[in-house]
Every structure is written in structure tokens, then in C-alpha cells.
């Protein structure tokens, strides 16, 4: 079977980016970090190419980390393997309501 | 190791990588005449912007500055200014400043000449003279330290920050180490990553450059929110979101990767031109293509390296734009628009450094005269000038 790869850019990250087509709910992907160390994660949700999954459980309100930096916060609890995007991640910058 | 490129010498000591006659409408109302001249006369390009009248004085000065600097930029060998006659910009200043660089320059006034058809005729005659005057200039070998390269990412997706921007970062570092100048912008896309840039500023985060980085980001964020709305819905763009970028912070962190790792020497204003600045510089610009490409060409950049994931096809009239595509699927679909496939990094075929070297070689070829894909296609018509106030 074709390798379904998810890349984690920084050790601090709690999300990884999927660089594979056709990743669907329940499928297993290989998450690799910078050093090439890999872990198999079961994906929850259909995840398009270039989109993210959680690599650990994330509490509601907790920061979502990519490139070792905050890219927003969890708007609801996120489980390891969950698809992470605008439905459960909210930006904290450039907002008129904060 | 030293590198040279073949450049067109200009009377003011700069070197162009293209040898064009710029037809410059001093106001939007002169565009049709300028377009007719460009259609007829080979070797011309036009700056068809939408500004120049019924604007606040600060913006009229800004438009005058930008048009003047586009005419002064090294890829322009001569300029024809097309003035209506009653516009708000200072067309005489544009003429004088370009003339001061020693380049041939002419100006026509539509109202004074008696209207459209007469102005088109006078414009064609003038442009023909200018093209002939510069057409014999020969390229000479010059050191790469004479290069100003601008960089930009557009139509970004999640591959941009992990492939194509890394490649541009590699080239940016190499150019800075060779004594050249690199300029990046897109202040909107520093939001969430400004602390990283400020720490890279000469003098550190608390020094004047670091503080100016914080200030321009703060001003851009406030400007976006000043009409009572927030940025979400505009940035990231719907295309960015479909490509996997969930927030402006995520887009920013991926975007700043393209600036490489060298210290940031300072922050240029949108209208400011590079004189003897070397190293890595920031230019305060928005992210949208027509305005930032114009700002970068007005900086005096001879070339742009442009990263994309979704597939942004456009270039700029007088500045070759090299498209580095981070998404291997997009590259497959849009090979006739994309110059280099950095998606091979994500499929594991190549390393960042290997594709970085390929991009550097492609840069040298482009400087020496090889057309980029958007140049050969003539896909460079849309440009505009970033103004601060309303049209009144």
C-alpha cells in the first residue's frame, strides 16, 4: 500500500501535516518528525492533502503548535488523530472581538 | 566562489536584466492611450495602475513616488510618461527624477495634444524613438552583488511553508552571503511570527529595527480592523483555507521561512528605493500580488522569486518572476505556469538544498536573459499601487 505520510516540523508541535492524497476516516498514516522518527496514527475524519491532524490530545482553549509556535487555539477538545482545521482551531490574531 | 550575471549598464551605475521602455500613465485616465502605444511599439511595457487623482495628498505623493521609482528601476532603459493634464500626481516630477538617472525620457499630455488619437500618435512616435535609442545597449558581465532580488509567496497552501519557501530561504541566504540584496514584504503575513523576525533584526528585538518590525505589524493589524471588521474571512484567503492553512498565524509562520536565516538590516517604506543597501531587508507591503509586486519593482529589484502552492500564475511588467511551486500536484497540473517543482522535497525525491541549488541556477539563467514562464506567456498585466486613504 502507498505510504501515507504526515510531517511534524518541530518537536514542540501538537499537529502534523498530511502530504498524501485520499486519506479518509479510520486510515492509518505514518507521522514523521524532523529526525525521521515515525509513529503510526489512526486518522479521525477525511483529511485532504496539506491539512493537519493532532498528534496528541489537545484540551479546548489550549494552543495549537506548528513550526514550534502557536497558530491559534483549540475551540473544542481535540483527540489524537483528529482532523484539525477551522472547525476546531480558532485564530487569535487580526480579530476585532478580542 | 563568486558569480556574475550579464546586465545592461545604466548611466546611474545600476544594471538591468531586461532592457525595456516603460510607458507610464501618470493617472488611471491615461491608461487607454498608454495601452494603444504599448500594443503598437515593440519593446515597451505599460504600468496600467488605477490611481493618480481624487486621492488625499499623501496618496498622490505616494503614487508620484512609485511611478518615478518604477521609471528609475534598472530593468527600464527609457521611459515615456503619458499625462492627461489635470491629474493629481506630479507628472513633471516623475519626468525630472527619471531624467536625473541619465536615461532617455519623454512626456506627452493628452489634453494639450488635442485628445486621444493625437496623443496615441505622438506616444507611438516617442516610444519608437526610445526603443530605438536603447535597443543597441549590450549586456556586460557584473558581479552578483549588483543584484536586488525580491521574494514573495502567493496562492499559498500547506506545502509553501514546508517546501517552496524553504527553497527561497536557501537562495536568499546564499545571495546575502555573496554580497547581494534581498527584500521581502507582506507585513500582513508577519502576524503571529513578528517576534521571530524582530529577534533576527540587527540590534535585536529591542533595537530600532526590531521595534519598527513590531510597529509595522501593529499598524497593519489595526488598519485591517479599523473599519469595524476583523481579518478572518479575508486572510487567510478561502484558497489558503482550502489548502490546509487554518489561521493567519499558520500562514505567517510558513511565509517567513522564505526570508532565510540572515540578520534583517532594516525596514523600507512602501515607496522606498534601494540605493546602496546590502543584505536582507523588509519592505512594508500588503500581501496582495498587484500591490506588492509593484512595490518590489519600485524598490529597484531586477527579479522576483515567488513561492506558491495553489498555483499563482501572474508576473510583473518589468520584473521577471520565477515561480517555485511547493505542491507536486499543482506543478503537474500547471507546468506551463510554474518554473520549478519544489514539491519533490515532499515526495522525498530531493532535499531542500538540492532544489535550492536548482533554483539558484535558474535565477542566474533568468538574470542572463532566459524568460520565465509568465514572461513568455505575457502574463504580467495586473499591477497596482498600494494607497493608504480612500478615493475621494
Coordinates of C-alpha atoms in Angstrom, one line a residue, chain A residues 1 3-8 13-18 23-33 37-45 47 52-57 78-84:
Chain A
X1 CA 0.0 0.0 0.0
X3 CA 2.8 5.3 2.2
X4 CA 0.5 7.9 3.7
X5 CA 2.9 10.5 5.2
X6 CA 2.3 13.1 7.9
X7 CA 5.1 15.5 8.7
X8 CA 5.8 17.1 12.1
X13 CA 4.3 20.7 17.6
X14 CA 1.0 19.0 18.5
X15 CA -0.2 18.7 14.9
X16 CA 1.4 17.2 11.8
X17 CA 0.6 17.9 8.1
X18 CA -0.6 15.2 5.8
X23 CA -6.6 10.0 3.5
X24 CA -10.0 9.0 4.9
X25 CA -11.6 8.4 8.3
X26 CA -10.1 5.4 10.1
X27 CA -7.0 5.2 7.8
X28 CA -3.5 4.8 9.3
X29 CA -0.8 7.3 8.5
X30 CA 2.9 7.4 9.2
X31 CA 3.8 10.5 11.2
X32 CA 7.4 11.5 10.9
X33 CA 9.3 14.1 12.9
X37 CA 11.4 9.0 13.7
X38 CA 8.0 7.7 12.8
X39 CA 4.8 6.7 14.6
X40 CA 1.6 5.2 13.2
X41 CA -1.5 7.3 13.9
X42 CA -5.2 6.4 13.1
X43 CA -6.9 9.4 11.4
X44 CA -10.4 10.6 12.5
X45 CA -12.1 12.4 9.6
X47 CA -8.2 14.8 5.6
X52 CA -3.4 18.7 9.6
X53 CA -4.1 16.0 12.2
X54 CA -3.5 16.2 16.0
X55 CA -0.5 14.1 17.2
X56 CA -1.7 14.2 20.8
X57 CA -4.8 15.0 22.7
X78 CA -9.3 17.5 20.1
X79 CA -8.3 13.9 20.3
X80 CA -5.1 12.4 18.9
X81 CA -5.6 11.6 15.2
X82 CA -8.5 14.2 14.7
X83 CA -8.6 16.4 11.7
X84 CA -7.6 19.9 12.8

